[in-house]
PDB file of C-alpha atoms in Angstrom:
ATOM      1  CA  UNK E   1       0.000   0.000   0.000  1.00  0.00           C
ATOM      2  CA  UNK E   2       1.701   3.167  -1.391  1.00  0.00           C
ATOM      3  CA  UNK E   3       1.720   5.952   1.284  1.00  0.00           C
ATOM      4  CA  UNK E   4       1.606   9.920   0.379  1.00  0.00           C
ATOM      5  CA  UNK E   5       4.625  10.399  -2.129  1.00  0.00           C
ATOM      6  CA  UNK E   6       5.780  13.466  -2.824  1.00  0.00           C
ATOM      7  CA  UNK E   7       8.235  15.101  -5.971  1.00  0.00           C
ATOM      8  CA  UNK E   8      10.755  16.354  -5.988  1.00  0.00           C
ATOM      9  CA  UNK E   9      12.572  15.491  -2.928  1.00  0.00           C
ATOM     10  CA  UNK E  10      14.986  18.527  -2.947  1.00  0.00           C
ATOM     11  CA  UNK E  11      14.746  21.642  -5.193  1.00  0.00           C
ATOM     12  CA  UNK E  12      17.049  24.883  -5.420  1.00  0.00           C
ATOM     13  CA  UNK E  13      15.654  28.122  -6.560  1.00  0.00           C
ATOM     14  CA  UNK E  14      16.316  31.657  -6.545  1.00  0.00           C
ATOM     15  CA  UNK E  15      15.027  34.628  -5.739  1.00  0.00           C
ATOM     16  CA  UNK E  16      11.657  35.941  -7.886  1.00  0.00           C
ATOM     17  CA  UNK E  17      11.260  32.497  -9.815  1.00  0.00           C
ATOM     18  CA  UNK E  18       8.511  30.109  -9.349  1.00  0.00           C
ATOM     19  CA  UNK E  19       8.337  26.653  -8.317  1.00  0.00           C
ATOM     20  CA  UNK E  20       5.494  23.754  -8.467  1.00  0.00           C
ATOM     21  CA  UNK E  21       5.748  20.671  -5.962  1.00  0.00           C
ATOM     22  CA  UNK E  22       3.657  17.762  -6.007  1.00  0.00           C
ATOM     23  CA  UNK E  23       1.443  14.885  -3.939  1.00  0.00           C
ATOM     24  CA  UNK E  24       0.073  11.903  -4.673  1.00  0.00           C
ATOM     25  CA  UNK E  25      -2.028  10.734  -1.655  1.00  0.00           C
ATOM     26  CA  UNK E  26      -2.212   7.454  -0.015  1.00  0.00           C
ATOM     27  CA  UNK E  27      -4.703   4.765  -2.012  1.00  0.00           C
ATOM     28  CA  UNK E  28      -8.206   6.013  -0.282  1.00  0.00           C
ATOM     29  CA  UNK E  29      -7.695   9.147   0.505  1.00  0.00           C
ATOM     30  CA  UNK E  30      -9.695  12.068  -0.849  1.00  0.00           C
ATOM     31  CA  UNK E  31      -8.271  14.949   0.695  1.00  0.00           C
ATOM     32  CA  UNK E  32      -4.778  16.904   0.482  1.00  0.00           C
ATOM     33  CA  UNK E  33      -3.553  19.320   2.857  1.00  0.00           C
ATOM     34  CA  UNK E  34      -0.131  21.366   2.348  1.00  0.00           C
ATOM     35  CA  UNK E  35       2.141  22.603   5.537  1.00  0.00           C
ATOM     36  CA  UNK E  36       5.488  24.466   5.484  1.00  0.00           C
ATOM     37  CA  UNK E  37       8.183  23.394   7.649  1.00  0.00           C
ATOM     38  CA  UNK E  38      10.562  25.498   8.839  1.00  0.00           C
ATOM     39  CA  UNK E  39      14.219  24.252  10.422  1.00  0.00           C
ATOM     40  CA  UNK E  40      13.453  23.673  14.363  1.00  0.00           C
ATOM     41  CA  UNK E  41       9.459  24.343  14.141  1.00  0.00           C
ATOM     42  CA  UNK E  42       6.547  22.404  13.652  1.00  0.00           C
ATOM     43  CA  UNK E  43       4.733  21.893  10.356  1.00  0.00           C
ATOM     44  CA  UNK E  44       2.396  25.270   9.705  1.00  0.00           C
ATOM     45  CA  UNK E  45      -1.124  24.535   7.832  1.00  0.00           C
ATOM     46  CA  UNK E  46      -0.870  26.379   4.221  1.00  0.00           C
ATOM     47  CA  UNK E  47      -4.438  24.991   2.487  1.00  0.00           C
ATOM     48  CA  UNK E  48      -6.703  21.870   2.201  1.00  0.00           C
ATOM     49  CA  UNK E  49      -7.970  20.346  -0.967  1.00  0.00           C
ATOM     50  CA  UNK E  50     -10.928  18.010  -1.381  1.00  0.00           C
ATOM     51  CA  UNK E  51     -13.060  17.861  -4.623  1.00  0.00           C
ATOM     52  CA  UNK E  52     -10.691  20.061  -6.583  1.00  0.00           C
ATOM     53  CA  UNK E  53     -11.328  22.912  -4.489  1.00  0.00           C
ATOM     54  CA  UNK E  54      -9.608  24.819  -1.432  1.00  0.00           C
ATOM     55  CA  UNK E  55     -11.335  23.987   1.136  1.00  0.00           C
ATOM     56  CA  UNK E  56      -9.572  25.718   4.103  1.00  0.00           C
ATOM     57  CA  UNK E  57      -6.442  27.955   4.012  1.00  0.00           C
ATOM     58  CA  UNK E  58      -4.155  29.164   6.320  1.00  0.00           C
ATOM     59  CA  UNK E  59      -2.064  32.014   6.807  1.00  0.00           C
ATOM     60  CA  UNK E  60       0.104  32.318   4.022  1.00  0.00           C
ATOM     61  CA  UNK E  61       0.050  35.011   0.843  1.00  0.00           C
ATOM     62  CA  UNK E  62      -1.653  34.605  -2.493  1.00  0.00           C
ATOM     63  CA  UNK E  63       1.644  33.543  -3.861  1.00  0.00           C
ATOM     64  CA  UNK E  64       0.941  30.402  -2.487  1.00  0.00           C
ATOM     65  CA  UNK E  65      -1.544  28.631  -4.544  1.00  0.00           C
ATOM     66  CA  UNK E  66      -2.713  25.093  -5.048  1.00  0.00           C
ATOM     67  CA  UNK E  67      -4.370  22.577  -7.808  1.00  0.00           C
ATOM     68  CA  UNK E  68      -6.293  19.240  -7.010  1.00  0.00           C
ATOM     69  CA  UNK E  69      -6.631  16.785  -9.751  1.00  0.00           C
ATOM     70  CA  UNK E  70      -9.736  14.754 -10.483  1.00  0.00           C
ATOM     71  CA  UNK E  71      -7.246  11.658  -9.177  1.00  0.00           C
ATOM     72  CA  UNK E  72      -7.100  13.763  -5.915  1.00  0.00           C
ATOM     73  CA  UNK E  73      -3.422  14.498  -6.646  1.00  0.00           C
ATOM     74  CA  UNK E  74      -2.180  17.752  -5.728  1.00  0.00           C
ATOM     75  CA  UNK E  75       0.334  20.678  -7.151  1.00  0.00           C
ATOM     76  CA  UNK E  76       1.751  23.637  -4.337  1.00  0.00           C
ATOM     77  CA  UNK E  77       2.721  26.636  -6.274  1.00  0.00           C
ATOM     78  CA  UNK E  78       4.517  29.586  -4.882  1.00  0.00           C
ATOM     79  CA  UNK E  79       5.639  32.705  -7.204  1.00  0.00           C
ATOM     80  CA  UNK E  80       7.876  35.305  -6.692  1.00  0.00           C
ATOM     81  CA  UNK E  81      10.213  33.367  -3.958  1.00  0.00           C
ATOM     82  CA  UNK E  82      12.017  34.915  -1.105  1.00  0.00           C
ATOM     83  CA  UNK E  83      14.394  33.527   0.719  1.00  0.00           C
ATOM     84  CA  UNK E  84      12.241  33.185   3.469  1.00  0.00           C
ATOM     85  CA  UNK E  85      10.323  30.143   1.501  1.00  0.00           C
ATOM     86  CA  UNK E  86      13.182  28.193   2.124  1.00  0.00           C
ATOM     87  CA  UNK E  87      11.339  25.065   4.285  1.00  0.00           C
ATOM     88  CA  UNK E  88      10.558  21.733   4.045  1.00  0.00           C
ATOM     89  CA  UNK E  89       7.273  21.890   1.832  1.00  0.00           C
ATOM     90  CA  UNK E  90       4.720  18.490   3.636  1.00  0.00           C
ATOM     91  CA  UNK E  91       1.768  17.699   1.753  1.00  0.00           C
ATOM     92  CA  UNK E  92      -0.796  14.903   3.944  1.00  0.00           C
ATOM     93  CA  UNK E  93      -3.624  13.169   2.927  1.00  0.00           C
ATOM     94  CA  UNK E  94      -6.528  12.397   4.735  1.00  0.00           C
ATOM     95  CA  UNK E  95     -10.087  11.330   4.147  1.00  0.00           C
ATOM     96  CA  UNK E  96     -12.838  14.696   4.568  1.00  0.00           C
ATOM     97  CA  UNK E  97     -13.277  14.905   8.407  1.00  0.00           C
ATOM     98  CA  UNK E  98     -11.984  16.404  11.249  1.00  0.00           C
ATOM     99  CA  UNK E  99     -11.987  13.021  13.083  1.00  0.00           C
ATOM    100  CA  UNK E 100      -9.485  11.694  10.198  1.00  0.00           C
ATOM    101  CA  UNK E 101      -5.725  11.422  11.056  1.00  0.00           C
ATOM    102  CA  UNK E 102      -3.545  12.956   8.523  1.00  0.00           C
ATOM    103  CA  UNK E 103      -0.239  10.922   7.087  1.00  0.00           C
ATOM    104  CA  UNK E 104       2.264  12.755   5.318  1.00  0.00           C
ATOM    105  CA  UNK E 105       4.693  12.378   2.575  1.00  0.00           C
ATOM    106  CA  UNK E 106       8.853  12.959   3.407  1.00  0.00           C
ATOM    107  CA  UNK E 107       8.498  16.176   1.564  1.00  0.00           C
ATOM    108  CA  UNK E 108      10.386  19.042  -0.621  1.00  0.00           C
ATOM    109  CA  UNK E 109      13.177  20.470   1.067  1.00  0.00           C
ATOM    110  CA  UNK E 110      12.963  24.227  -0.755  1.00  0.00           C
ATOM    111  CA  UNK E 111      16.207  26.095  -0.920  1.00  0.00           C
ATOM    112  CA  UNK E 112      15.977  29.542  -2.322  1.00  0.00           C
ATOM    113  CA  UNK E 113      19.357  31.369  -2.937  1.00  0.00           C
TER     114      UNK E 113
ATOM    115  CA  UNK P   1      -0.147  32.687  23.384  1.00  0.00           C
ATOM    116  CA  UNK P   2       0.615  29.531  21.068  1.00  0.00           C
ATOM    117  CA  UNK P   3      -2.516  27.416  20.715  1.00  0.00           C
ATOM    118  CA  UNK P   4      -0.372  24.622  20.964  1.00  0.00           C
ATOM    119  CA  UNK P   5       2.951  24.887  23.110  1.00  0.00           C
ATOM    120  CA  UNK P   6       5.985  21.975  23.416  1.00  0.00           C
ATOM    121  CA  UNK P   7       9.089  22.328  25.214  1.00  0.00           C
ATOM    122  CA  UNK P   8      11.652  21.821  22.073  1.00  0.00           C
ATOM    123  CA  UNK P   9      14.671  19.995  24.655  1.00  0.00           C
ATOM    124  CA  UNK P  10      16.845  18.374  23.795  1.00  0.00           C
ATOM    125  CA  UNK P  11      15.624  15.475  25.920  1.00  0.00           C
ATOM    126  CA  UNK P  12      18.307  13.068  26.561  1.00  0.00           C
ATOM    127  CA  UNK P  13      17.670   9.489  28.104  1.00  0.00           C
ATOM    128  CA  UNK P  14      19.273   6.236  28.524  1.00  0.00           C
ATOM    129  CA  UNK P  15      18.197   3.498  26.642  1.00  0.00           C
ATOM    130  CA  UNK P  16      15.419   1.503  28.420  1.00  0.00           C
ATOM    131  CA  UNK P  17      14.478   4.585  30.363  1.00  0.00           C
ATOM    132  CA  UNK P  18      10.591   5.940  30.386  1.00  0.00           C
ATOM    133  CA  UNK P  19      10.388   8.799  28.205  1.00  0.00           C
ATOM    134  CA  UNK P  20       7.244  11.404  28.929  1.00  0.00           C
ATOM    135  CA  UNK P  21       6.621  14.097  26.187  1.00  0.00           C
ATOM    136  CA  UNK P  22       4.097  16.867  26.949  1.00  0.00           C
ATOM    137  CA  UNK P  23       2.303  19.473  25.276  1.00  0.00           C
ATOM    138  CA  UNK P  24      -0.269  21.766  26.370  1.00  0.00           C
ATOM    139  CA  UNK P  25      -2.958  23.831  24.669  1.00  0.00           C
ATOM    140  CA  UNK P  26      -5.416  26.828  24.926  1.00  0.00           C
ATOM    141  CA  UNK P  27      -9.116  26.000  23.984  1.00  0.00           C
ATOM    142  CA  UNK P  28     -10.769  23.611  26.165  1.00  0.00           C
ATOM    143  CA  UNK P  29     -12.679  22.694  22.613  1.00  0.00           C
ATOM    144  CA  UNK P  30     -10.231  21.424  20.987  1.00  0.00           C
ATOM    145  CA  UNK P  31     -10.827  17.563  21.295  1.00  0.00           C
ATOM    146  CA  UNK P  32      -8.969  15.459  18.371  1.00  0.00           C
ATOM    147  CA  UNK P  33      -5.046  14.995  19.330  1.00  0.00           C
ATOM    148  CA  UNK P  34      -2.506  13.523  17.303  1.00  0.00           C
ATOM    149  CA  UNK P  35       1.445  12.684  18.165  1.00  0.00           C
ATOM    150  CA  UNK P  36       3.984  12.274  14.854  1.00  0.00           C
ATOM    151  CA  UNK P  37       7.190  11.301  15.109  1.00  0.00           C
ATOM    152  CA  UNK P  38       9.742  12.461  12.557  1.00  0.00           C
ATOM    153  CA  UNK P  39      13.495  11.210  11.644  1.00  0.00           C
ATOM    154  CA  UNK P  40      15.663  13.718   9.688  1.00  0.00           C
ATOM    155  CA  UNK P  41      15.316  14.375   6.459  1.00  0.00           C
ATOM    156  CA  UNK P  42      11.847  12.710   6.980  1.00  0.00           C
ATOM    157  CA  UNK P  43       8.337  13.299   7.269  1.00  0.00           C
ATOM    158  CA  UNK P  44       5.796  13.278  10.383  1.00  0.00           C
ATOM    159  CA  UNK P  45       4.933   9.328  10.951  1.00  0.00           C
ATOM    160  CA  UNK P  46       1.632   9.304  13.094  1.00  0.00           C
ATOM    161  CA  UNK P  47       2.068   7.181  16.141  1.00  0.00           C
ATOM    162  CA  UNK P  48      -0.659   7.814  17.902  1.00  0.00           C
ATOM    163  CA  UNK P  49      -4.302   9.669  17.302  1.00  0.00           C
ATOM    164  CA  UNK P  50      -6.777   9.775  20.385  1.00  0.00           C
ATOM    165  CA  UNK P  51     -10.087  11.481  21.352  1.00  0.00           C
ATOM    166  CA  UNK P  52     -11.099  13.657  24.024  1.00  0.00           C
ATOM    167  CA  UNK P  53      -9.447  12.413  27.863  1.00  0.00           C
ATOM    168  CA  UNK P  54      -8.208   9.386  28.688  1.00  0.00           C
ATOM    169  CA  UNK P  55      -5.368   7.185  27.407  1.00  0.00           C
ATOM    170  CA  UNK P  56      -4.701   5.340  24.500  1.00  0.00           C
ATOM    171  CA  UNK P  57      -1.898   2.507  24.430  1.00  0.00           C
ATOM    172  CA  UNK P  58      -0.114   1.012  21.024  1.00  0.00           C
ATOM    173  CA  UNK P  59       2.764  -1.300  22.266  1.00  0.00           C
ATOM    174  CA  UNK P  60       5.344   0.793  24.165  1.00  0.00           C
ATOM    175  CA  UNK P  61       3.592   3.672  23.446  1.00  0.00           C
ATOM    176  CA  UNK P  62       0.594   5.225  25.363  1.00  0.00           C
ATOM    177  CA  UNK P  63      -0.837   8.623  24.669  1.00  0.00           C
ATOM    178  CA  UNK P  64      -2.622  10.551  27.525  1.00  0.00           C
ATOM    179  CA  UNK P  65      -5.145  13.591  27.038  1.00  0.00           C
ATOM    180  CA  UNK P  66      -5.742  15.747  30.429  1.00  0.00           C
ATOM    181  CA  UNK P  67      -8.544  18.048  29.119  1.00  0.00           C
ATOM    182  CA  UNK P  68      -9.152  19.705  32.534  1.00  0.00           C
ATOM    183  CA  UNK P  69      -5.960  20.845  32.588  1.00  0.00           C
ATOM    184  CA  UNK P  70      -5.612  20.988  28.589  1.00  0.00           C
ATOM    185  CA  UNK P  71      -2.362  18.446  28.697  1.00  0.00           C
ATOM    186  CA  UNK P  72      -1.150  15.988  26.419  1.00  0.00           C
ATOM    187  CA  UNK P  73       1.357  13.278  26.504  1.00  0.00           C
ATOM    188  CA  UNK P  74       3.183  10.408  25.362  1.00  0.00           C
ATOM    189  CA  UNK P  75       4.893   8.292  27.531  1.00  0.00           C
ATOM    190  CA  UNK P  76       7.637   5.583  25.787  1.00  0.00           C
ATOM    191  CA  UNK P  77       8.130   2.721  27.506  1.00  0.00           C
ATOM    192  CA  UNK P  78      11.610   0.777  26.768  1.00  0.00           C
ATOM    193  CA  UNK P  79      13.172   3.347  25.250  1.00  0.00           C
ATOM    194  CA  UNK P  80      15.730   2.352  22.505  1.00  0.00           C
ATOM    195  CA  UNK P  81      18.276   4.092  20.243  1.00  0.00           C
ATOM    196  CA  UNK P  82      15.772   3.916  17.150  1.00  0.00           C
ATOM    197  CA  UNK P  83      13.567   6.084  19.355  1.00  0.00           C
ATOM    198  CA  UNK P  84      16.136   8.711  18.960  1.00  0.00           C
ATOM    199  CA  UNK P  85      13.895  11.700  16.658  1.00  0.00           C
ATOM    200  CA  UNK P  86      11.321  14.755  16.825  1.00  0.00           C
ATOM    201  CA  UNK P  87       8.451  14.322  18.495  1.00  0.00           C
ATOM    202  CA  UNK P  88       5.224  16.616  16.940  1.00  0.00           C
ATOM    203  CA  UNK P  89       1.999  16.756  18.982  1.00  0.00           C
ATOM    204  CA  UNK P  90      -0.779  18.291  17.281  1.00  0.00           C
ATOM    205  CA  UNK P  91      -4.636  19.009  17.625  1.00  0.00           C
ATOM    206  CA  UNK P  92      -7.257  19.463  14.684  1.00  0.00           C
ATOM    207  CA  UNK P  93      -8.537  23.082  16.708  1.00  0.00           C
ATOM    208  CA  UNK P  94     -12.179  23.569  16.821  1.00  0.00           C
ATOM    209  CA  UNK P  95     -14.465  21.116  14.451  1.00  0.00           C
ATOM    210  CA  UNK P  96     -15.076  20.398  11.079  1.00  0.00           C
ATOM    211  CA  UNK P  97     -11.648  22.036   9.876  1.00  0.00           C
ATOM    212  CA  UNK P  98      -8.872  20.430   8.354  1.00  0.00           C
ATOM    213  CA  UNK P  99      -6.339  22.141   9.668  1.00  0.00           C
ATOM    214  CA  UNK P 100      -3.751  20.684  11.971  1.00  0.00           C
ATOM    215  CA  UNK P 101      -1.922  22.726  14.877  1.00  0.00           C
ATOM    216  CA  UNK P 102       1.347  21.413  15.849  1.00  0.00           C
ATOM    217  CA  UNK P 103       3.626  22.217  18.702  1.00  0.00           C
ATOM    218  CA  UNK P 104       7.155  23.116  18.193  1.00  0.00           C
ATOM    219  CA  UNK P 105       8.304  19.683  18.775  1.00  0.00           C
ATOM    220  CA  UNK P 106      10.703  17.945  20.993  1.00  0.00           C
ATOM    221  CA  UNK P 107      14.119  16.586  20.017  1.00  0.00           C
ATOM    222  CA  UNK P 108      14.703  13.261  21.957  1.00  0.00           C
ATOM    223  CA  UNK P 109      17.807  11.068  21.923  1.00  0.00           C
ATOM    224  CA  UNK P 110      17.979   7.728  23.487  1.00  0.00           C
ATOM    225  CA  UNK P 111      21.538   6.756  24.452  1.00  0.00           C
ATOM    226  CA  UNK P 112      23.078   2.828  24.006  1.00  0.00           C
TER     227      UNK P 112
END
């Protein structure tokens, strides 16, 4: 049973480019949720897709968008980078509920120069 | 305040020693907690998901929710090297959201 993968694993960028990451979710699961991960903190809740739509975002700027797929795979885009997007980009899957654990993929580490 | 608050260590133990890992948290609503455990260079591995008080054993692990004092923790029992990693405790917040809240985590190593 294939877990959440996620592509690619690392990724360097610079500053003002764009960047795409993506998540396919464990075999079941309907929804996809995106955190950012920065060195020494605990994952931080960027949006939740289920049904090809954003269901729920958190507190992060417009350049941070997101795509669901009619497979329930999932693209993260972020535009104009700063170096402060450098993180380790988690996307988890879930079915819809709030009583549904999430399991997450190893990741994109993000390094923007 | 932090919804969710973790001391981030470094906790250091010897191996076979009882490890307890706490978290607290601010609403009194929240009621669906989760603990992850994540190796470098790795993602968040859920170990162990409970609901509302009480405790909730999986082998050497057993998680424990306090809600009238809004505590959480996990207690490893046995503790071995491979034990050695971040330890996340998070909460889904109020209901029907899909957002998780995670505490800083805390760094444990388990020493041979």
């Amino acid at each position: 049973d294939a877990g959440v993968t996620q592509s690619p694993t690392h990724l360097i960028k610079t500053r003002g480019q764009q960047v795409t990451l993506r998540c396919s979710p464990k075999s079941g699961h309907d929804t996809v949720s995106w955190y950012q991960q920065a060195l020494g903190q605990g994952p931080q809740f960027i949006f939740q897709y289920y049904e090809e739509e954003e269901r729920q975002r958190g507190n992060f700027p417009d350049r941070f968008s997101g795509h669901q797929f009619p497979n329930y795979s999932s693209e993260l885009n972020v535009n104009a980078l700063l170096l402060g997007d450098s993180a380790l980009y988690l996307c988890a899957s879930s079915l819809l509920g709030s009583d549904q654990p999430q399991h997450f993929g190893d990741g994109t580490r993000l390094s923007i120069l | 305040q932090k919804e969710v608050e973790q001391d981030p260590g470094p906790l250091s133990v010897p191996e076979g020693a009882i490890v307890s890992l706490n978290c607290t948290y601010s609403n009194s609503a929240f009621q669906y907690f989760m603990w992850y455990r994540q190796y470098s260079r790795k993602g968040p591995e859920l170990l162990m998901y409970t609901y509302s008080s009480g405790n909730k054993e999986d082998g050497r692990f057993t998680a424990q929710v306090d809600k009238s004092s809004k505590y959480i923790s996990l207690f490893i029992r046995d503790s071995q090297p491979s034990d050695s990693a971040t330890y996340l405790c998070a909460t889904y917040g109020s209901s029907n959201t899909g957002k998780l809240i995670f505490g800083q985590g805390t760094t444990l190593q388990v020493k041979p």
